[in-house]
Coordinates of C-alpha atoms and ligand atoms in Angstrom, one line a residue:
Chain A
M1 CA 1.7 23.1 -37.8
Q2 CA -1.8 22.1 -38.8
Q3 CA -1.4 18.1 -38.7
F4 CA 1.3 18.3 -35.5
F5 CA -1.3 20.1 -33.5
Q6 CA -4.1 17.3 -34.5
A7 CA -1.5 14.5 -34.2
L8 CA -0.6 15.9 -30.6
T9 CA -4.0 16.7 -29.0
T10 CA -5.6 13.1 -30.7
G11 CA -2.4 11.5 -29.2
L12 CA -2.7 13.2 -26.2
A13 CA -6.5 12.6 -25.6
D14 CA -5.7 8.8 -26.5
G15 CA -2.7 8.9 -24.1
S16 CA -4.8 10.4 -21.1
I17 CA -7.1 7.1 -22.0
Y18 CA -4.1 4.3 -21.6
A19 CA -3.0 6.9 -18.8
S20 CA -5.5 5.9 -16.3
L21 CA -6.0 2.5 -17.4
A22 CA -2.2 2.9 -16.4
L23 CA -3.0 4.0 -14.3
A24 CA -5.1 1.6 -12.3
L25 CA -2.9 -1.3 -13.1
V26 CA 0.7 0.7 -11.5
L27 CA -1.9 1.0 -8.3
I28 CA -3.0 -2.8 -7.6
Y29 CA 0.7 -4.1 -9.0
K30 CA 2.2 -1.4 -5.9
A31 CA -0.1 -3.0 -3.5
T32 CA 0.0 -5.8 -3.8
E33 CA 2.4 -7.3 -7.6
V34 CA -0.1 -8.3 -8.4
I35 CA -1.2 -7.8 -12.3
N36 CA -4.7 -6.8 -13.1
F37 CA -5.3 -8.2 -16.3
A38 CA -9.0 -8.3 -15.8
Q39 CA -8.2 -4.4 -15.3
G40 CA -9.5 -3.5 -19.3
E41 CA -12.5 -6.0 -19.1
M42 CA -13.7 -4.1 -15.7
A43 CA -13.9 -1.3 -17.8
M44 CA -15.0 -2.3 -20.7
F45 CA -18.2 -3.6 -17.5
T46 CA -18.3 -0.9 -16.0
T47 CA -19.1 1.3 -19.6
Y48 CA -21.9 -1.4 -20.3
I49 CA -23.4 0.0 -16.4
A50 CA -23.0 3.7 -18.4
Y51 CA -24.5 2.1 -21.1
A52 CA -27.3 0.7 -19.4
L53 CA -28.3 3.9 -17.4
Y54 CA -28.3 6.3 -20.8
T55 CA -30.5 3.8 -22.6
H56 CA -32.6 2.6 -19.0
P57 CA -36.5 2.7 -20.2
H58 CA -37.2 4.7 -17.2
F59 CA -35.0 7.4 -16.5
G60 CA -32.9 6.8 -19.9
H61 CA -32.7 10.4 -21.8
T62 CA -33.4 12.4 -19.3
L63 CA -30.1 12.0 -17.5
P64 CA -28.4 14.4 -18.2
Y65 CA -24.6 12.7 -19.1
W66 CA -22.4 13.9 -15.7
W67 CA -25.2 12.4 -14.1
M68 CA -25.0 8.7 -15.6
F69 CA -20.6 9.4 -15.5
A70 CA -20.6 10.4 -11.9
V71 CA -23.5 7.8 -11.6
T72 CA -21.3 5.2 -13.2
L73 CA -18.1 5.5 -11.1
A74 CA -19.9 5.4 -7.9
L75 CA -20.7 2.4 -9.9
A76 CA -17.5 0.9 -11.0
F77 CA -15.9 1.8 -6.9
V78 CA -18.3 -0.6 -5.6
F79 CA -18.0 -2.8 -8.3
G80 CA -14.3 -2.4 -7.6
V81 CA -14.3 -3.0 -3.6
G82 CA -16.9 -6.0 -3.9
L83 CA -14.1 -7.8 -6.3
Q84 CA -11.8 -7.5 -4.5
R85 CA -13.9 -8.5 -1.4
V86 CA -15.2 -11.5 -3.7
V87 CA -12.2 -13.2 -5.2
I88 CA -9.1 -11.3 -4.7
R89 CA -9.3 -11.3 -1.5
P90 CA -10.0 -15.5 -0.3
L91 CA -6.6 -15.4 -2.1
E92 CA -5.2 -13.6 0.6
R93 CA -2.5 -15.7 0.9
A94 CA -2.1 -17.6 -2.1
S95 CA 0.9 -16.9 -4.1
V96 CA 1.2 -13.4 -6.9
L97 CA 1.2 -15.8 -9.6
T98 CA -2.4 -17.6 -8.7
V99 CA -3.6 -14.0 -8.0
V100 CA -3.2 -12.8 -11.5
M101 CA -4.2 -16.1 -12.9
A102 CA -8.1 -15.1 -11.3
T103 CA -7.5 -11.6 -12.7
I104 CA -7.4 -14.3 -16.2
A105 CA -9.8 -15.4 -15.0
L106 CA -11.7 -12.2 -14.0
L107 CA -11.2 -11.4 -17.8
V108 CA -13.1 -14.2 -19.8
I109 CA -15.5 -13.9 -17.2
L110 CA -16.9 -10.3 -17.7
Q111 CA -15.8 -10.3 -21.4
G112 CA -18.6 -14.0 -21.5
A113 CA -20.8 -11.6 -19.3
A114 CA -21.0 -8.6 -21.4
E115 CA -21.7 -10.5 -24.6
W116 CA -24.0 -12.5 -22.7
I117 CA -26.4 -9.4 -21.2
W118 CA -25.3 -6.9 -24.2
S119 CA -24.4 -9.0 -27.2
P120 CA -21.3 -8.7 -28.4
E121 CA -22.5 -6.3 -31.4
L122 CA -21.2 -2.6 -31.6
K123 CA -23.5 -0.1 -29.8
F124 CA -23.2 3.8 -29.7
F125 CA -21.9 5.9 -26.7
P126 CA -22.2 9.2 -26.8
S127 CA -20.3 11.7 -26.1
P128 CA -20.2 14.6 -23.7
F129 CA -18.7 16.8 -26.2
P130 CA -18.7 18.5 -29.1
T131 CA -17.5 17.3 -32.1
S132 CA -16.1 20.4 -33.3
T133 CA -13.7 22.3 -33.4
W134 CA -12.1 25.6 -31.6
V135 CA -9.7 27.4 -34.0
V136 CA -6.2 29.3 -32.5
G137 CA -4.1 30.7 -34.6
G138 CA -5.3 28.9 -37.7
V139 CA -4.9 26.0 -35.7
H140 CA -8.1 23.2 -35.2
I141 CA -8.2 21.7 -31.9
S142 CA -11.0 19.5 -31.3
K143 CA -13.0 19.7 -28.6
Q144 CA -13.5 16.3 -28.5
D145 CA -10.0 15.4 -27.9
T146 CA -9.8 18.0 -24.8
G147 CA -12.9 17.4 -23.0
T148 CA -10.9 13.6 -22.3
F149 CA -7.8 14.7 -22.5
G150 CA -9.0 17.4 -19.5
V151 CA -11.2 14.7 -17.5
T152 CA -9.2 12.1 -17.5
L153 CA -6.4 13.8 -16.5
A154 CA -8.9 15.5 -13.7
C155 CA -9.8 12.2 -12.4
V156 CA -6.3 11.5 -12.3
L157 CA -4.8 14.6 -10.2
V158 CA -8.1 14.0 -8.3
L159 CA -6.3 10.3 -7.3
W160 CA -3.5 12.2 -6.3
L161 CA -4.6 14.5 -4.0
F162 CA -5.8 12.3 -2.7
F163 CA -2.5 10.2 -1.9
R164 CA -1.1 13.3 -1.7
F165 CA -2.6 15.2 1.7
T166 CA -5.5 11.8 2.8
K167 CA -4.6 10.5 6.1
L168 CA -5.9 7.5 4.4
G169 CA -3.9 7.6 0.9
L170 CA -1.1 8.2 3.5
A171 CA -1.9 5.2 5.2
M172 CA -1.9 3.2 1.1
R173 CA 0.9 4.4 0.3
A174 CA 3.1 3.0 3.6
G175 CA 0.5 -0.3 3.3
A176 CA 2.1 -0.9 -0.4
V177 CA 5.7 -0.1 0.7
N178 CA 5.9 -2.1 4.1
P179 CA 2.8 -4.5 4.8
A180 CA 3.4 -5.6 7.7
A181 CA 4.2 -2.5 9.5
A182 CA 1.4 -0.9 8.2
R183 CA -0.9 -3.6 10.2
L184 CA 1.4 -3.0 13.3
L185 CA 0.0 0.7 12.9
G186 CA -3.2 -0.7 12.8
V187 CA -3.9 -0.6 9.6
R188 CA -6.4 -2.4 8.9
T189 CA -4.9 -3.0 5.1
S190 CA -7.0 -6.1 3.3
W191 CA -9.7 -3.0 3.4
L192 CA -7.1 -0.5 1.9
L193 CA -6.8 -3.5 -0.4
A194 CA -10.3 -3.6 -1.8
L195 CA -10.2 0.8 -2.0
G196 CA -7.3 0.3 -4.6
W197 CA -9.2 -2.3 -6.6
G198 CA -12.7 0.7 -6.0
F199 CA -10.0 3.5 -8.0
A200 CA -9.2 1.0 -10.1
A201 CA -12.2 0.0 -11.4
V202 CA -13.3 3.9 -11.3
L203 CA -9.9 5.4 -13.4
G204 CA -11.2 1.8 -15.7
A205 CA -14.6 3.3 -15.9
V206 CA -13.2 7.1 -16.7
S207 CA -11.1 5.2 -19.8
G208 CA -13.2 3.3 -20.6
M209 CA -16.2 6.3 -21.5
M210 CA -14.2 7.9 -23.0
S211 CA -12.5 5.9 -25.0
A212 CA -16.5 4.7 -26.1
P213 CA -17.8 7.1 -28.4
T214 CA -14.9 7.1 -30.5
Q215 CA -14.8 3.6 -30.9
F216 CA -18.2 2.1 -30.3
L217 CA -19.3 0.1 -27.3
S218 CA -18.1 -3.5 -27.7
P219 CA -17.4 -6.4 -25.3
T220 CA -13.9 -6.2 -26.9
M221 CA -13.2 -2.9 -26.9
M222 CA -10.6 -2.5 -24.8
D223 CA -8.5 -5.4 -25.8
A224 CA -6.1 -2.9 -27.1
V225 CA -6.5 0.0 -25.3
L226 CA -5.0 -2.5 -22.2
I227 CA -2.0 -3.3 -24.1
F228 CA -1.2 0.6 -24.9
A229 CA -2.3 1.2 -20.7
F230 CA 0.7 -1.8 -19.9
A231 CA 3.3 -0.6 -22.5
G232 CA 2.4 2.9 -21.0
A233 CA 2.8 1.5 -17.7
I234 CA 6.0 -0.7 -18.0
L235 CA 7.6 2.3 -19.8
G236 CA 7.1 3.9 -16.6
G237 CA 8.8 1.0 -14.5
L238 CA 5.2 0.0 -13.0
E239 CA 6.0 0.3 -9.8
S240 CA 5.7 4.5 -11.1
P241 CA 2.3 6.3 -10.6
V242 CA 3.9 9.3 -12.5
G243 CA 5.7 6.7 -14.5
A244 CA 2.5 5.5 -15.7
V245 CA 1.1 8.9 -16.6
A246 CA 3.8 9.4 -18.3
G247 CA 4.0 6.3 -20.2
G248 CA 0.8 6.2 -21.0
L249 CA 0.5 10.0 -22.3
G250 CA 4.4 9.2 -24.0
I251 CA 2.4 5.8 -25.7
G252 CA -0.2 7.9 -26.9
I253 CA 1.6 10.7 -28.4
L254 CA 3.7 8.4 -29.8
L255 CA 1.5 6.1 -32.2
S256 CA -0.6 9.3 -33.3
M257 CA 2.5 11.0 -34.3
L258 CA 3.3 7.7 -36.2
G259 CA 0.2 7.3 -37.7
T260 CA 0.4 10.6 -39.1
Y261 CA 3.8 11.3 -40.5
V262 CA 4.7 7.6 -41.5
H263 CA 2.1 6.3 -43.6
A264 CA 3.7 2.8 -43.6
V265 CA 2.2 2.3 -40.0
T266 CA -1.5 2.3 -40.7
P267 CA -4.0 1.6 -38.5
E268 CA -3.7 -1.5 -38.2
L269 CA -0.3 -1.8 -37.6
R270 CA -0.4 0.6 -34.1
L271 CA -0.8 -2.8 -32.4
P272 CA 2.5 -4.2 -33.2
V273 CA 4.9 -0.9 -33.3
A274 CA 4.0 0.0 -30.1
L275 CA 5.1 -3.8 -29.1
A276 CA 7.6 -4.1 -30.4
I277 CA 9.3 -0.1 -29.5
L278 CA 8.3 -1.6 -25.9
L279 CA 10.3 -4.2 -26.4
V280 CA 12.7 -2.0 -27.1
V281 CA 12.4 -0.6 -24.5
L282 CA 12.9 -3.1 -22.0
L283 CA 15.8 -4.8 -23.9
V284 CA 17.7 -1.7 -23.1
R285 CA 16.0 -0.4 -19.5
P286 CA 14.7 -3.4 -18.1
A287 CA 13.4 -1.2 -15.1
G288 CA 11.3 0.7 -17.7
L289 CA 12.6 4.2 -18.6
L290 CA 11.0 5.7 -14.6
G291 CA 11.7 2.5 -12.8
R292 CA 14.6 1.2 -11.0
V293 CA 16.1 -1.6 -10.4
V294 CA 14.6 -3.5 -7.8
V295 CA 16.7 -6.2 -5.5
R296 CA 14.0 -8.3 -4.6
R297 CA 13.1 -9.0 -1.1
V298 CA 12.9 -12.1 0.2
Chain B
M1 CA -2.7 -6.2 41.3
A2 CA -3.3 -7.6 37.7
P3 CA -0.2 -7.4 35.5
L4 CA -0.3 -5.6 32.2
L5 CA 0.3 -8.0 29.8
E6 CA 0.4 -11.8 31.0
L7 CA 0.7 -14.6 28.3
N8 CA 0.0 -18.0 29.8
E9 CA 0.9 -21.0 28.7
V10 CA 2.2 -19.3 25.3
S11 CA 2.8 -21.9 22.3
A12 CA 2.9 -21.0 18.4
R13 CA 4.8 -22.8 15.0
Y14 CA 5.9 -22.2 11.3
G15 CA 4.8 -24.7 9.8
Q16 CA 5.6 -27.8 11.5
V17 CA 8.2 -26.2 13.3
A18 CA 7.5 -25.5 17.0
A19 CA 8.9 -22.6 17.9
L20 CA 7.1 -21.2 21.3
H21 CA 6.0 -24.4 23.6
G22 CA 4.1 -22.3 26.6
V23 CA 5.7 -20.1 27.3
S24 CA 4.6 -17.7 30.4
L25 CA 5.3 -14.3 30.7
A26 CA 3.9 -10.5 32.9
V27 CA 4.8 -7.0 32.5
D28 CA 3.4 -5.1 35.4
E29 CA 2.8 -1.5 34.3
G30 CA 4.9 1.7 34.0
E31 CA 8.1 -1.0 34.0
I32 CA 10.9 -2.7 31.5
V33 CA 11.0 -6.7 31.0
A34 CA 14.3 -7.3 28.8
L35 CA 13.5 -10.6 27.5
L36 CA 17.2 -12.2 26.2
G37 CA 18.0 -15.7 24.6
A38 CA 19.8 -16.9 22.4
N39 CA 19.8 -16.9 18.4
G40 CA 16.2 -19.1 17.2
A41 CA 15.3 -19.3 20.7
G42 CA 12.3 -17.6 19.7
K43 CA 12.1 -14.2 21.4
T44 CA 10.9 -12.4 18.1
T45 CA 8.0 -15.1 17.4
T46 CA 6.9 -14.1 21.2
L47 CA 6.4 -10.8 20.3
R48 CA 4.8 -12.0 17.1
A49 CA 2.4 -14.2 19.0
V50 CA 1.7 -11.6 21.2
S51 CA 0.5 -8.7 18.3
G52 CA -1.0 -11.7 16.3
I53 CA 0.9 -12.0 13.8
V54 CA 1.4 -15.6 13.9
R55 CA -0.8 -18.0 15.1
R56 CA -0.9 -19.0 18.1
T57 CA -2.3 -21.1 21.3
G58 CA -3.0 -20.2 24.8
D59 CA -3.8 -17.1 26.1
V60 CA -2.8 -13.0 26.2
V61 CA -4.5 -11.0 29.1
F62 CA -3.5 -7.3 28.3
A63 CA -5.1 -4.9 30.4
G64 CA -7.9 -6.8 31.6
K65 CA -9.0 -8.8 28.2
R66 CA -7.9 -11.3 26.7
L67 CA -6.3 -10.4 22.8
R68 CA -7.6 -12.1 19.6
G69 CA -7.6 -11.2 16.7
G70 CA -4.3 -9.4 13.9
P71 CA -1.5 -6.9 14.5
E72 CA -4.3 -4.3 13.8
A73 CA -6.1 -5.3 16.9
T74 CA -3.3 -5.2 18.8
A75 CA -2.6 -2.1 18.2
R76 CA -5.5 -0.7 18.6
A77 CA -5.8 -2.2 22.2
G78 CA -2.8 -0.4 23.4
I79 CA 0.4 -2.3 22.3
A80 CA 2.7 -0.7 19.8
H81 CA 5.1 -3.3 18.3
V82 CA 9.0 -2.0 16.3
P83 CA 9.8 -5.3 14.6
E84 CA 12.9 -6.4 13.8
G85 CA 14.4 -4.8 10.7
R86 CA 12.4 -2.1 12.3
G87 CA 9.4 -1.8 9.9
I88 CA 10.3 1.9 8.9
F89 CA 8.9 2.8 5.5
A90 CA 11.7 3.5 3.0
E91 CA 10.2 5.7 0.8
L92 CA 7.9 7.4 2.4
T93 CA 9.3 10.9 4.4
V94 CA 10.3 11.3 8.6
W95 CA 7.3 13.0 8.7
E96 CA 5.0 10.5 6.8
N97 CA 6.3 7.9 8.9
L98 CA 4.7 10.1 12.2
R99 CA 2.0 10.5 10.7
M100 CA 1.6 7.1 10.3
G101 CA 2.2 6.8 13.7
A102 CA -0.9 8.6 14.4
Y103 CA -2.8 7.0 12.3
M104 CA -5.3 5.3 14.9
R105 CA -5.9 8.8 16.8
R106 CA -9.6 10.6 14.7
G107 CA -9.1 14.0 13.8
R108 CA -7.9 15.6 10.6
R109 CA -4.0 16.5 11.7
P110 CA -3.3 15.4 15.1
D111 CA -0.3 16.7 16.9
L112 CA 2.8 15.0 16.4
T113 CA 5.2 17.4 17.9
T114 CA 5.1 15.4 21.9
V115 CA 7.0 13.7 19.8
L116 CA 10.0 16.1 19.5
E117 CA 10.0 16.7 23.4
Y118 CA 12.3 13.4 23.0
F119 CA 13.1 13.3 19.2
P120 CA 13.9 16.9 19.0
W121 CA 16.6 16.5 16.0
L122 CA 13.3 15.1 13.9
E123 CA 11.7 18.5 13.1
A124 CA 14.5 19.2 10.7
R125 CA 14.9 15.9 9.1
R126 CA 11.1 15.8 8.4
N127 CA 11.5 16.2 4.6
Q128 CA 14.3 13.3 4.3
Q129 CA 12.9 10.4 3.0
A130 CA 13.3 7.6 6.4
G131 CA 14.9 5.2 3.8
T132 CA 18.1 7.5 4.0
L133 CA 18.6 8.2 7.8
S134 CA 21.6 5.8 9.2
G135 CA 20.8 2.9 11.0
G136 CA 20.6 4.8 14.4
E137 CA 17.9 7.2 12.8
Q138 CA 16.2 5.0 11.8
Q139 CA 15.9 3.1 15.1
M140 CA 15.0 6.2 17.0
L141 CA 12.3 6.9 14.1
A142 CA 10.6 3.8 14.7
L143 CA 11.0 4.7 18.3
A144 CA 9.3 7.9 18.0
R145 CA 6.2 6.7 15.8
A146 CA 5.5 3.8 18.2
F147 CA 5.5 6.8 21.1
L148 CA 3.0 9.0 18.8
Q149 CA 0.8 5.7 19.4
R150 CA -0.1 6.5 22.3
P151 CA 0.6 2.9 23.7
R152 CA 0.5 1.7 26.6
L153 CA 2.6 -1.1 26.8
L154 CA 5.8 -0.9 24.3
M155 CA 7.5 -3.3 22.2
L156 CA 11.0 -3.9 21.0
D157 CA 12.5 -6.8 18.7
E158 CA 16.5 -6.3 19.8
P159 CA 17.3 -2.1 18.9
S160 CA 20.4 -2.9 19.7
L161 CA 21.2 -4.1 16.4
G162 CA 23.5 -3.1 13.8
L163 CA 24.2 0.1 16.2
A164 CA 27.6 1.4 17.3
P165 CA 27.5 0.5 20.6
L166 CA 26.9 4.7 21.7
I167 CA 24.0 4.6 19.2
T168 CA 22.7 1.9 21.3
R169 CA 22.9 3.3 24.3
E170 CA 21.2 6.5 23.5
V171 CA 18.1 4.5 22.1
F172 CA 18.5 2.7 25.3
R173 CA 18.1 6.0 27.3
V174 CA 15.3 7.3 25.5
V175 CA 13.8 3.7 26.4
G176 CA 14.7 5.0 29.8
D177 CA 12.9 8.4 29.3
L178 CA 9.8 7.6 28.0
N179 CA 8.9 5.0 30.6
E180 CA 9.6 6.9 33.3
K181 CA 8.4 10.0 32.2
E182 CA 5.6 8.5 30.2
G183 CA 5.3 5.3 32.3
L184 CA 5.7 3.6 29.9
A185 CA 5.5 0.2 30.1
V186 CA 8.3 -2.1 27.9
L187 CA 9.0 -5.4 26.4
V188 CA 12.5 -5.6 25.3
V189 CA 13.8 -7.9 22.8
E190 CA 18.1 -8.0 23.1
Q191 CA 20.5 -9.3 22.2
N192 CA 22.5 -7.2 24.1
A193 CA 22.1 -9.1 27.5
A194 CA 24.1 -5.7 29.3
I195 CA 23.0 -3.2 28.6
A196 CA 19.2 -4.5 28.0
L197 CA 19.8 -5.6 32.0
A198 CA 21.1 -2.1 33.6
A199 CA 18.0 -0.8 31.9
A200 CA 15.2 -3.3 32.8
R201 CA 14.1 -4.2 36.4
R202 CA 13.1 -7.9 35.6
A203 CA 14.1 -10.5 32.8
Y204 CA 13.4 -12.9 30.9
V205 CA 15.9 -16.0 29.6
L206 CA 14.3 -18.0 26.6
E207 CA 16.0 -21.4 24.9
T208 CA 14.6 -23.0 22.3
G209 CA 10.7 -21.8 23.4
N210 CA 10.9 -22.2 27.0
V211 CA 11.1 -19.6 29.1
A212 CA 14.3 -21.1 30.9
T213 CA 15.4 -18.3 33.5
S214 CA 13.4 -15.6 34.7
G215 CA 13.3 -12.8 38.0
D216 CA 14.7 -9.3 38.8
A217 CA 18.0 -8.2 36.4
D218 CA 20.2 -8.0 39.0
A219 CA 19.8 -11.6 40.3
L220 CA 19.9 -12.1 36.5
K221 CA 22.5 -10.6 36.5
S222 CA 24.8 -11.4 39.2
N223 CA 23.5 -15.6 38.3
N224 CA 26.5 -17.5 36.6
A225 CA 24.5 -20.0 34.0
V226 CA 23.8 -16.1 32.6
R227 CA 26.5 -14.3 33.2
T228 CA 28.8 -17.6 31.0
A229 CA 25.7 -17.7 28.8
Y230 CA 25.0 -14.2 27.0
L231 CA 26.9 -11.7 28.9
G232 CA 30.1 -13.4 28.6
Y233 CA 32.7 -12.5 31.4
Ligands
ATP301 N1 9.2 -17.5 9.4 C1 10.0 -18.6 9.9 N2 9.7 -19.5 9.0 C2 10.0 -21.0 9.6 N3 10.5 -20.6 10.9 C3 10.5 -20.0 11.5 C4 10.3 -18.6 10.8 N4 10.7 -17.4 11.9 C5 10.9 -18.4 13.0 N5 12.3 -19.3 12.3 C6 11.5 -20.2 13.9 O1 11.3 -20.6 15.3 C7 12.4 -19.8 15.4 C8 12.6 -19.0 16.7 O2 12.7 -17.1 16.0 P1 13.1 -16.3 16.6 O3 12.7 -16.2 15.4 O4 11.8 -16.7 17.2 O5 14.5 -16.3 17.6 P2 15.4 -15.1 18.0 O6 14.8 -15.6 19.5 O7 13.9 -13.8 18.2 O8 16.0 -15.3 17.1 P3 17.1 -13.7 17.0 O9 18.3 -13.5 18.3 O10 18.1 -14.9 15.7 O11 16.4 -12.9 16.6 C9 13.9 -20.9 15.2 O12 14.1 -21.9 15.4 C10 13.3 -20.1 13.7 O13 13.7 -21.2 12.3
MG302 MG1 14.5 -12.4 16.4

């Protein structure tokens, strides 16, 4: 029992990190059919920005954690919008493949920049949550895991509310379905795409700041996380935000359960196992678990 | 009085292929004008040139101002364009589609109920996914959405496409209603020349990117060339 709940909470915590990154991928994919390979590096870079704030000689240690968190999210938003305006928008008329290449270039540039500015060595990153546990009915529940899960899903929920209930959110959904028609209704779709990149960067920053405390901060820290997030997004069908969140959580729980109950799955084997599962799912259901097969419009 | 919309020697091309060679036409305040022509004559391209979807040369003047910029800017200037294929947001609900019609309006919850006067059946369908509506209903939804833009000019691209004759007549009845009661000017592209000429006051006939004939709808109905080419009797 104890073991099961421990695996479950750890799985949910990890899974929520994958889920938020998967959602960021889906956000950009749905609007532009581009897979943003730089998503992990954007997350890593904004986490370094949080680190820079945290260790800043003047206001560093006087700044409460949640202030740093909020300021980082705001900066991440500006960063995401800026990337879209400077790097992606000039490629508006280019093919999807060109844009994908640009995101790969961005990946390499961000990683190099982070190494250059902050050095590749591992850095300690603070957690807002205590390392202690709650004991509920004889089961220990990690506060760190619960907090991570709560914060990440809260961000996802806020985003969902935005898309569901605001005019701008509706316009973003409309623009993703039929950009040409949206423009005919007066929607400045180009700016909405920038907004989408801003949100994706914010989700990335959340996942980065939530995963850095347990695995330390480094320029490559999001590499594996991004792959798990990809797996989650693809499981969810790549077009479905709900699917991405469910897929991310599913991957997290699955890996945690495998690590706990199947002793052959050592930490080094997590990545190959996740990819093997992904492959099997895609072979059985090419559109992902929640996706539907889309007939391409030409 | 200057016309509401005026095209002056408008040309447009797709890559190397020229689609419009200096089209000039005008739509007056409050009138319905039909744009006829065979497949590939450039009707759709004319509307797209006005909206700024395709690059154009030549002037487009609307309500006394030269239009410039893309479709967003044209919509903001007061032109609603229901494109070929209707431009419905298939994954959104009927009501969400209508809310998108009012996108340019200020205020968080603009009043959409005015649309029910012309399209009362939308009320019962408000939560239905727009993609699951029938073709005729989708065309009506596109019209309703365009109406909510509060345009001064409505541009319709083949509203009859794929619709049964009865539904087509219904669509044109609503267009006529909007024109009469709201004073909405309409520029309508049609293959179905008979119904378009019945609704319109004036018409232009395009041939390979040029205006071949134009005049009062009644005169065109009895014009022999137009009759044999587009009316089929
Ligand atoms: N996207 C495009 N790329 C290249 N050529 C195009 C494109 N769209 C239209 N054309 C060409 O431009 C010309 C005018 O096309 P347009 O769509 O305006 O005709 P239309 O009068 O609307 O015809 P229809 O009644 O069939 O809709 C045609 O020769 C067509 O092949
Ligand atoms: Mg056409």
